[in-house]
């Protein structure tokens, strides 16, 4: 048996630059792994059967699940059609939350099965396969702090934070946001302001590379937490409005924003003690608003074999 941890991510920066020739949005992002993580367990069966079970009955374990898609892709590339595996997913990352939980689980399948089946693919090869399955998946393989360009699949590592920055994450467990809807809504509302052409895109990428707050991440120069999807999702999602309002009330926050396409929102704190205290202070208001909270720290890696 093999176990792989699959951490969530938050977006420290999500800038929608414009439209690409393939119809996807061109993005300039900084993504950060956090220690809220799922766990994926593997048992080698060598019977050509690939199966998945999950402790959360609301999650599909059929062919649409990225764990199964990743497993099928990896086996196909290996050329060994007799390979089999039984997988069990323990969910901790909320579903449909803008935290890349599904992508991280799929990345965990690639990393875990590469080891379990002894295939010997390099991390770069796994990231390339991950990009075929989802824009966030290469980041989930690599993890840590990364500049993410293109659709999000083009990675440039950033020096890890020199301090223990902490995250208070909140989400309404009854609300999810469709990522395709969020980008479509962004195009409808903001498309007239989109940049055009590779030269304009590259200038934005370079500006982000040179941002002072990335030299490296530290509490003295906290990230400004830009998210271009927040301005289109929040007005139409009450849970996002409530989450942002409550987080902005807290003392000692460095910055507050929505993650990804939402509806999860988060606040950054200088250290874990301040974060834990903020979560305790906000507890009654969170309960009254129907919000669930997690206190998390930054991780310097992505999916990793735990045992």
GROMACS .gro file of C-alpha atoms in nm:
model
  307
    1UNK     CA    1   0.000   0.000   0.000
    2UNK     CA    2   0.116   0.351  -0.083
    3UNK     CA    3  -0.026   0.683   0.044
    4UNK     CA    4   0.013   1.025  -0.123
    5UNK     CA    5  -0.090   1.359   0.025
    6UNK     CA    6  -0.266   1.601  -0.211
    7UNK     CA    7  -0.255   1.961  -0.081
    8UNK     CA    8  -0.491   2.242  -0.172
    9UNK     CA    9  -0.377   2.573  -0.318
   10UNK     CA   10  -0.474   2.937  -0.288
   11UNK     CA   11  -0.420   3.208  -0.549
   12UNK     CA   12  -0.203   3.489  -0.423
   13UNK     CA   13  -0.242   3.657  -0.762
   14UNK     CA   14  -0.486   3.579  -1.045
   15UNK     CA   15  -0.471   3.818  -1.338
   16UNK     CA   16  -0.684   3.758  -1.649
   17UNK     CA   17  -0.482   3.899  -1.937
   18UNK     CA   18  -0.696   3.818  -2.239
   19UNK     CA   19  -0.806   3.543  -2.475
   20UNK     CA   20  -0.575   3.294  -2.643
   21UNK     CA   21  -0.610   3.161  -2.996
   22UNK     CA   22  -0.741   2.831  -2.854
   23UNK     CA   23  -1.028   3.008  -2.674
   24UNK     CA   24  -0.886   2.973  -2.324
   25UNK     CA   25  -0.793   3.272  -2.112
   26UNK     CA   26  -0.430   3.380  -2.085
   27UNK     CA   27  -0.345   3.408  -1.716
   28UNK     CA   28  -0.068   3.542  -1.495
   29UNK     CA   29  -0.090   3.386  -1.149
   30UNK     CA   30   0.096   3.310  -0.831
   31UNK     CA   31  -0.030   2.989  -0.670
   32UNK     CA   32   0.063   2.869  -0.324
   33UNK     CA   33   0.028   2.521  -0.170
   34UNK     CA   34  -0.127   2.501   0.176
   35UNK     CA   35  -0.136   2.215   0.425
   36UNK     CA   36  -0.507   2.141   0.391
   37UNK     CA   37  -0.474   1.810   0.206
   38UNK     CA   38  -0.657   1.505   0.079
   39UNK     CA   39  -0.505   1.159   0.110
   40UNK     CA   40  -0.498   0.902  -0.171
   41UNK     CA   41  -0.415   0.540  -0.088
   42UNK     CA   42  -0.306   0.285  -0.350
   43UNK     CA   43  -0.307  -0.093  -0.342
   44UNK     CA   44  -0.142  -0.270  -0.635
   45UNK     CA   45  -0.371  -0.533  -0.788
   46UNK     CA   46  -0.197  -0.624  -1.117
   47UNK     CA   47  -0.532  -0.743  -1.255
   48UNK     CA   48  -0.589  -0.469  -1.515
   49UNK     CA   49  -0.864  -0.319  -1.299
   50UNK     CA   50  -0.848   0.048  -1.193
   51UNK     CA   51  -1.098   0.134  -0.920
   52UNK     CA   52  -1.163   0.429  -0.689
   53UNK     CA   53  -1.352   0.462  -0.362
   54UNK     CA   54  -1.404   0.780  -0.160
   55UNK     CA   55  -1.513   0.856   0.195
   56UNK     CA   56  -1.727   1.146   0.066
   57UNK     CA   57  -2.037   1.000  -0.101
   58UNK     CA   58  -2.112   1.328  -0.278
   59UNK     CA   59  -1.803   1.291  -0.497
   60UNK     CA   60  -1.833   1.094  -0.819
   61UNK     CA   61  -1.593   0.802  -0.843
   62UNK     CA   62  -1.679   0.736  -1.205
   63UNK     CA   63  -1.489   0.801  -1.527
   64UNK     CA   64  -1.531   1.179  -1.486
   65UNK     CA   65  -1.309   1.183  -1.175
   66UNK     CA   66  -0.960   1.321  -1.239
   67UNK     CA   67  -0.804   1.045  -1.028
   68UNK     CA   68  -0.934   0.781  -1.268
   69UNK     CA   69  -0.850   0.993  -1.573
   70UNK     CA   70  -0.494   1.033  -1.449
   71UNK     CA   71  -0.458   0.662  -1.376
   72UNK     CA   72  -0.589   0.564  -1.718
   73UNK     CA   73  -0.361   0.812  -1.894
   74UNK     CA   74  -0.053   0.697  -1.705
   75UNK     CA   75  -0.123   0.330  -1.772
   76UNK     CA   76  -0.182   0.404  -2.139
   77UNK     CA   77   0.149   0.588  -2.169
   78UNK     CA   78   0.331   0.308  -1.987
   79UNK     CA   79   0.228   0.045  -2.241
   80UNK     CA   80   0.153  -0.207  -1.964
   81UNK     CA   81  -0.219  -0.271  -2.003
   82UNK     CA   82  -0.218  -0.539  -1.730
   83UNK     CA   83  -0.144  -0.287  -1.453
   84UNK     CA   84  -0.417  -0.248  -1.195
   85UNK     CA   85  -0.480  -0.058  -0.874
   86UNK     CA   86  -0.740  -0.009  -0.603
   87UNK     CA   87  -0.749   0.351  -0.479
   88UNK     CA   88  -0.917   0.509  -0.178
   89UNK     CA   89  -0.955   0.886  -0.151
   90UNK     CA   90  -1.000   1.059   0.185
   91UNK     CA   91  -1.139   1.407   0.121
   92UNK     CA   92  -1.045   1.702   0.340
   93UNK     CA   93  -1.040   1.975   0.075
   94UNK     CA   94  -1.394   2.101   0.012
   95UNK     CA   95  -1.536   2.023  -0.332
   96UNK     CA   96  -1.598   2.298  -0.587
   97UNK     CA   97  -1.416   2.551  -0.372
   98UNK     CA   98  -1.152   2.714  -0.596
   99UNK     CA   99  -0.879   2.526  -0.408
  100UNK     CA  100  -0.777   2.277  -0.682
  101UNK     CA  101  -0.885   1.977  -0.475
  102UNK     CA  102  -0.980   1.769  -0.777
  103UNK     CA  103  -0.666   1.869  -0.964
  104UNK     CA  104  -0.449   1.784  -0.664
  105UNK     CA  105  -0.613   1.443  -0.634
  106UNK     CA  106  -0.545   1.378  -1.003
  107UNK     CA  107  -0.184   1.489  -0.959
  108UNK     CA  108  -0.156   1.255  -0.660
  109UNK     CA  109  -0.269   0.967  -0.882
  110UNK     CA  110   0.010   1.043  -1.131
  111UNK     CA  111   0.279   1.067  -0.863
  112UNK     CA  112   0.157   0.770  -0.662
  113UNK     CA  113   0.107   0.532  -0.952
  114UNK     CA  114   0.439   0.629  -1.108
  115UNK     CA  115   0.600   0.504  -0.786
  116UNK     CA  116   0.368   0.207  -0.724
  117UNK     CA  117   0.405   0.072  -1.077
  118UNK     CA  118   0.778   0.152  -1.094
  119UNK     CA  119   0.743   0.349  -1.417
  120UNK     CA  120   1.027   0.593  -1.356
  121UNK     CA  121   0.876   0.906  -1.513
  122UNK     CA  122   1.051   1.230  -1.417
  123UNK     CA  123   0.861   1.512  -1.242
  124UNK     CA  124   0.876   1.709  -1.568
  125UNK     CA  125   0.715   1.420  -1.756
  126UNK     CA  126   0.442   1.391  -1.493
  127UNK     CA  127   0.377   1.766  -1.514
  128UNK     CA  128   0.344   1.735  -1.892
  129UNK     CA  129   0.086   1.458  -1.855
  130UNK     CA  130  -0.092   1.658  -1.586
  131UNK     CA  131  -0.127   1.952  -1.827
  132UNK     CA  132  -0.329   1.729  -2.061
  133UNK     CA  133  -0.586   1.673  -1.787
  134UNK     CA  134  -0.624   2.016  -1.625
  135UNK     CA  135  -0.471   2.361  -1.613
  136UNK     CA  136  -0.402   2.348  -1.237
  137UNK     CA  137  -0.264   1.994  -1.232
  138UNK     CA  138   0.101   2.069  -1.321
  139UNK     CA  139   0.115   2.313  -1.031
  140UNK     CA  140  -0.028   2.050  -0.800
  141UNK     CA  141   0.252   1.810  -0.899
  142UNK     CA  142   0.521   2.072  -0.837
  143UNK     CA  143   0.360   2.272  -0.556
  144UNK     CA  144   0.517   2.530  -0.329
  145UNK     CA  145   0.510   2.885  -0.462
  146UNK     CA  146   0.493   2.911  -0.839
  147UNK     CA  147   0.435   3.168  -1.110
  148UNK     CA  148   0.176   3.010  -1.339
  149UNK     CA  149   0.130   3.138  -1.695
  150UNK     CA  150  -0.057   3.031  -2.008
  151UNK     CA  151  -0.372   2.852  -1.893
  152UNK     CA  152  -0.191   2.804  -1.561
  153UNK     CA  153   0.014   2.507  -1.676
  154UNK     CA  154   0.342   2.693  -1.745
  155UNK     CA  155   0.535   2.707  -1.418
  156UNK     CA  156   0.822   2.919  -1.291
  157UNK     CA  157   0.923   2.847  -0.930
  158UNK     CA  158   0.944   3.130  -0.678
  159UNK     CA  159   1.176   3.137  -0.377
  160UNK     CA  160   0.977   2.994  -0.082
  161UNK     CA  161   0.858   3.223   0.193
  162UNK     CA  162   1.115   3.293   0.462
  163UNK     CA  163   0.845   3.317   0.729
  164UNK     CA  164   0.553   3.114   0.858
  165UNK     CA  165   0.272   3.301   0.685
  166UNK     CA  166  -0.063   3.148   0.778
  167UNK     CA  167  -0.403   3.127   0.607
  168UNK     CA  168  -0.754   3.144   0.752
  169UNK     CA  169  -0.976   2.983   0.489
  170UNK     CA  170  -1.356   3.004   0.490
  171UNK     CA  171  -1.625   2.851   0.268
  172UNK     CA  172  -1.999   2.792   0.268
  173UNK     CA  173  -2.021   2.410   0.240
  174UNK     CA  174  -2.350   2.438   0.051
  175UNK     CA  175  -2.216   2.665  -0.224
  176UNK     CA  176  -1.990   2.592  -0.521
  177UNK     CA  177  -1.892   2.799  -0.824
  178UNK     CA  178  -1.844   2.665  -1.176
  179UNK     CA  179  -1.501   2.764  -1.306
  180UNK     CA  180  -1.616   2.774  -1.673
  181UNK     CA  181  -1.906   3.000  -1.568
  182UNK     CA  182  -1.670   3.234  -1.382
  183UNK     CA  183  -1.443   3.277  -1.684
  184UNK     CA  184  -1.737   3.317  -1.920
  185UNK     CA  185  -1.883   3.583  -1.692
  186UNK     CA  186  -1.543   3.754  -1.680
  187UNK     CA  187  -1.535   3.765  -2.060
  188UNK     CA  188  -1.888   3.908  -2.075
  189UNK     CA  189  -1.819   4.181  -1.819
  190UNK     CA  190  -1.450   4.258  -1.873
  191UNK     CA  191  -1.375   4.136  -2.224
  192UNK     CA  192  -1.359   4.487  -2.368
  193UNK     CA  193  -1.059   4.556  -2.142
  194UNK     CA  194  -0.865   4.239  -2.234
  195UNK     CA  195  -0.510   4.275  -2.361
  196UNK     CA  196  -0.425   4.145  -2.708
  197UNK     CA  197  -0.105   3.992  -2.836
  198UNK     CA  198   0.196   3.811  -2.697
  199UNK     CA  199   0.394   4.131  -2.641
  200UNK     CA  200   0.130   4.270  -2.406
  201UNK     CA  201   0.097   3.934  -2.229
  202UNK     CA  202   0.471   3.905  -2.177
  203UNK     CA  203   0.495   4.253  -2.029
  204UNK     CA  204   0.240   4.154  -1.763
  205UNK     CA  205   0.431   3.833  -1.693
  206UNK     CA  206   0.753   4.026  -1.648
  207UNK     CA  207   0.585   4.277  -1.417
  208UNK     CA  208   0.469   3.989  -1.198
  209UNK     CA  209   0.814   3.825  -1.199
  210UNK     CA  210   0.960   4.150  -1.069
  211UNK     CA  211   0.690   4.221  -0.807
  212UNK     CA  212   0.863   4.329  -0.481
  213UNK     CA  213   0.641   4.107  -0.268
  214UNK     CA  214   0.785   3.797  -0.438
  215UNK     CA  215   1.147   3.873  -0.342
  216UNK     CA  216   1.072   3.645  -0.145
  217UNK     CA  217   0.731   3.624   0.020
  218UNK     CA  218   0.745   3.778   0.369
  219UNK     CA  219   0.514   3.942   0.619
  220UNK     CA  220   0.690   4.280   0.592
  221UNK     CA  221   0.581   4.304   0.227
  222UNK     CA  222   0.261   4.096   0.206
  223UNK     CA  223   0.110   4.003  -0.129
  224UNK     CA  224  -0.168   4.239  -0.239
  225UNK     CA  225  -0.386   3.936  -0.332
  226UNK     CA  226  -0.527   4.034  -0.670
  227UNK     CA  227  -0.801   3.809  -0.813
  228UNK     CA  228  -0.969   3.932  -1.131
  229UNK     CA  229  -1.243   3.667  -1.097
  230UNK     CA  230  -1.345   3.800  -0.756
  231UNK     CA  231  -1.492   4.118  -0.903
  232UNK     CA  232  -1.727   3.915  -1.125
  233UNK     CA  233  -1.807   3.625  -0.890
  234UNK     CA  234  -1.863   3.816  -0.564
  235UNK     CA  235  -2.153   4.035  -0.682
  236UNK     CA  236  -2.348   3.723  -0.784
  237UNK     CA  237  -2.248   3.495  -0.494
  238UNK     CA  238  -2.375   3.590  -0.149
  239UNK     CA  239  -2.147   3.341   0.023
  240UNK     CA  240  -1.841   3.517  -0.120
  241UNK     CA  241  -1.970   3.857  -0.009
  242UNK     CA  242  -2.033   3.729   0.343
  243UNK     CA  243  -1.693   3.557   0.364
  244UNK     CA  244  -1.500   3.863   0.250
  245UNK     CA  245  -1.691   4.092   0.484
  246UNK     CA  246  -1.623   3.875   0.789
  247UNK     CA  247  -1.254   3.827   0.709
  248UNK     CA  248  -1.200   4.199   0.657
  249UNK     CA  249  -1.337   4.264   1.008
  250UNK     CA  250  -1.049   4.076   1.169
  251UNK     CA  251  -0.750   4.255   1.324
  252UNK     CA  252  -0.396   4.167   1.214
  253UNK     CA  253  -0.490   4.051   0.864
  254UNK     CA  254  -0.227   4.119   0.598
  255UNK     CA  255  -0.465   4.076   0.303
  256UNK     CA  256  -0.803   3.920   0.214
  257UNK     CA  257  -0.924   3.769  -0.116
  258UNK     CA  258  -1.120   3.495  -0.290
  259UNK     CA  259  -0.923   3.193  -0.414
  260UNK     CA  260  -0.949   3.085  -0.776
  261UNK     CA  261  -1.304   3.096  -0.906
  262UNK     CA  262  -1.437   3.075  -0.550
  263UNK     CA  263  -1.635   3.055  -0.339
  264UNK     CA  264  -1.355   2.995  -0.086
  265UNK     CA  265  -1.205   3.313   0.058
  266UNK     CA  266  -0.903   3.357   0.280
  267UNK     CA  267  -0.707   3.598   0.495
  268UNK     CA  268  -0.330   3.601   0.540
  269UNK     CA  269  -0.168   3.639   0.881
  270UNK     CA  270   0.188   3.699   0.997
  271UNK     CA  271   0.203   3.371   1.190
  272UNK     CA  272  -0.002   3.070   1.294
  273UNK     CA  273  -0.080   3.204   1.642
  274UNK     CA  274  -0.250   3.515   1.501
  275UNK     CA  275  -0.437   3.299   1.250
  276UNK     CA  276  -0.560   3.057   1.515
  277UNK     CA  277  -0.672   3.344   1.738
  278UNK     CA  278  -0.860   3.506   1.450
  279UNK     CA  279  -1.041   3.180   1.376
  280UNK     CA  280  -1.142   3.148   1.742
  281UNK     CA  281  -1.261   3.511   1.757
  282UNK     CA  282  -1.462   3.473   1.437
  283UNK     CA  283  -1.614   3.138   1.532
  284UNK     CA  284  -1.962   3.258   1.637
  285UNK     CA  285  -2.003   3.482   1.331
  286UNK     CA  286  -1.887   3.205   1.100
  287UNK     CA  287  -2.136   2.962   1.253
  288UNK     CA  288  -2.417   3.215   1.223
  289UNK     CA  289  -2.332   3.269   0.854
  290UNK     CA  290  -2.314   2.896   0.782
  291UNK     CA  291  -1.944   2.911   0.697
  292UNK     CA  292  -1.681   2.650   0.768
  293UNK     CA  293  -1.323   2.754   0.850
  294UNK     CA  294  -0.974   2.601   0.831
  295UNK     CA  295  -0.643   2.739   0.960
  296UNK     CA  296  -0.356   2.648   0.731
  297UNK     CA  297   0.011   2.718   0.671
  298UNK     CA  298   0.208   2.749   0.348
  299UNK     CA  299   0.370   2.435   0.205
  300UNK     CA  300   0.693   2.433   0.007
  301UNK     CA  301   0.593   2.127  -0.198
  302UNK     CA  302   0.301   1.975  -0.386
  303UNK     CA  303   0.173   1.617  -0.390
  304UNK     CA  304   0.416   1.390  -0.209
  305UNK     CA  305   0.443   1.025  -0.112
  306UNK     CA  306   0.364   0.998   0.258
  307UNK     CA  307   0.422   0.627   0.304
   0.00000   0.00000   0.00000
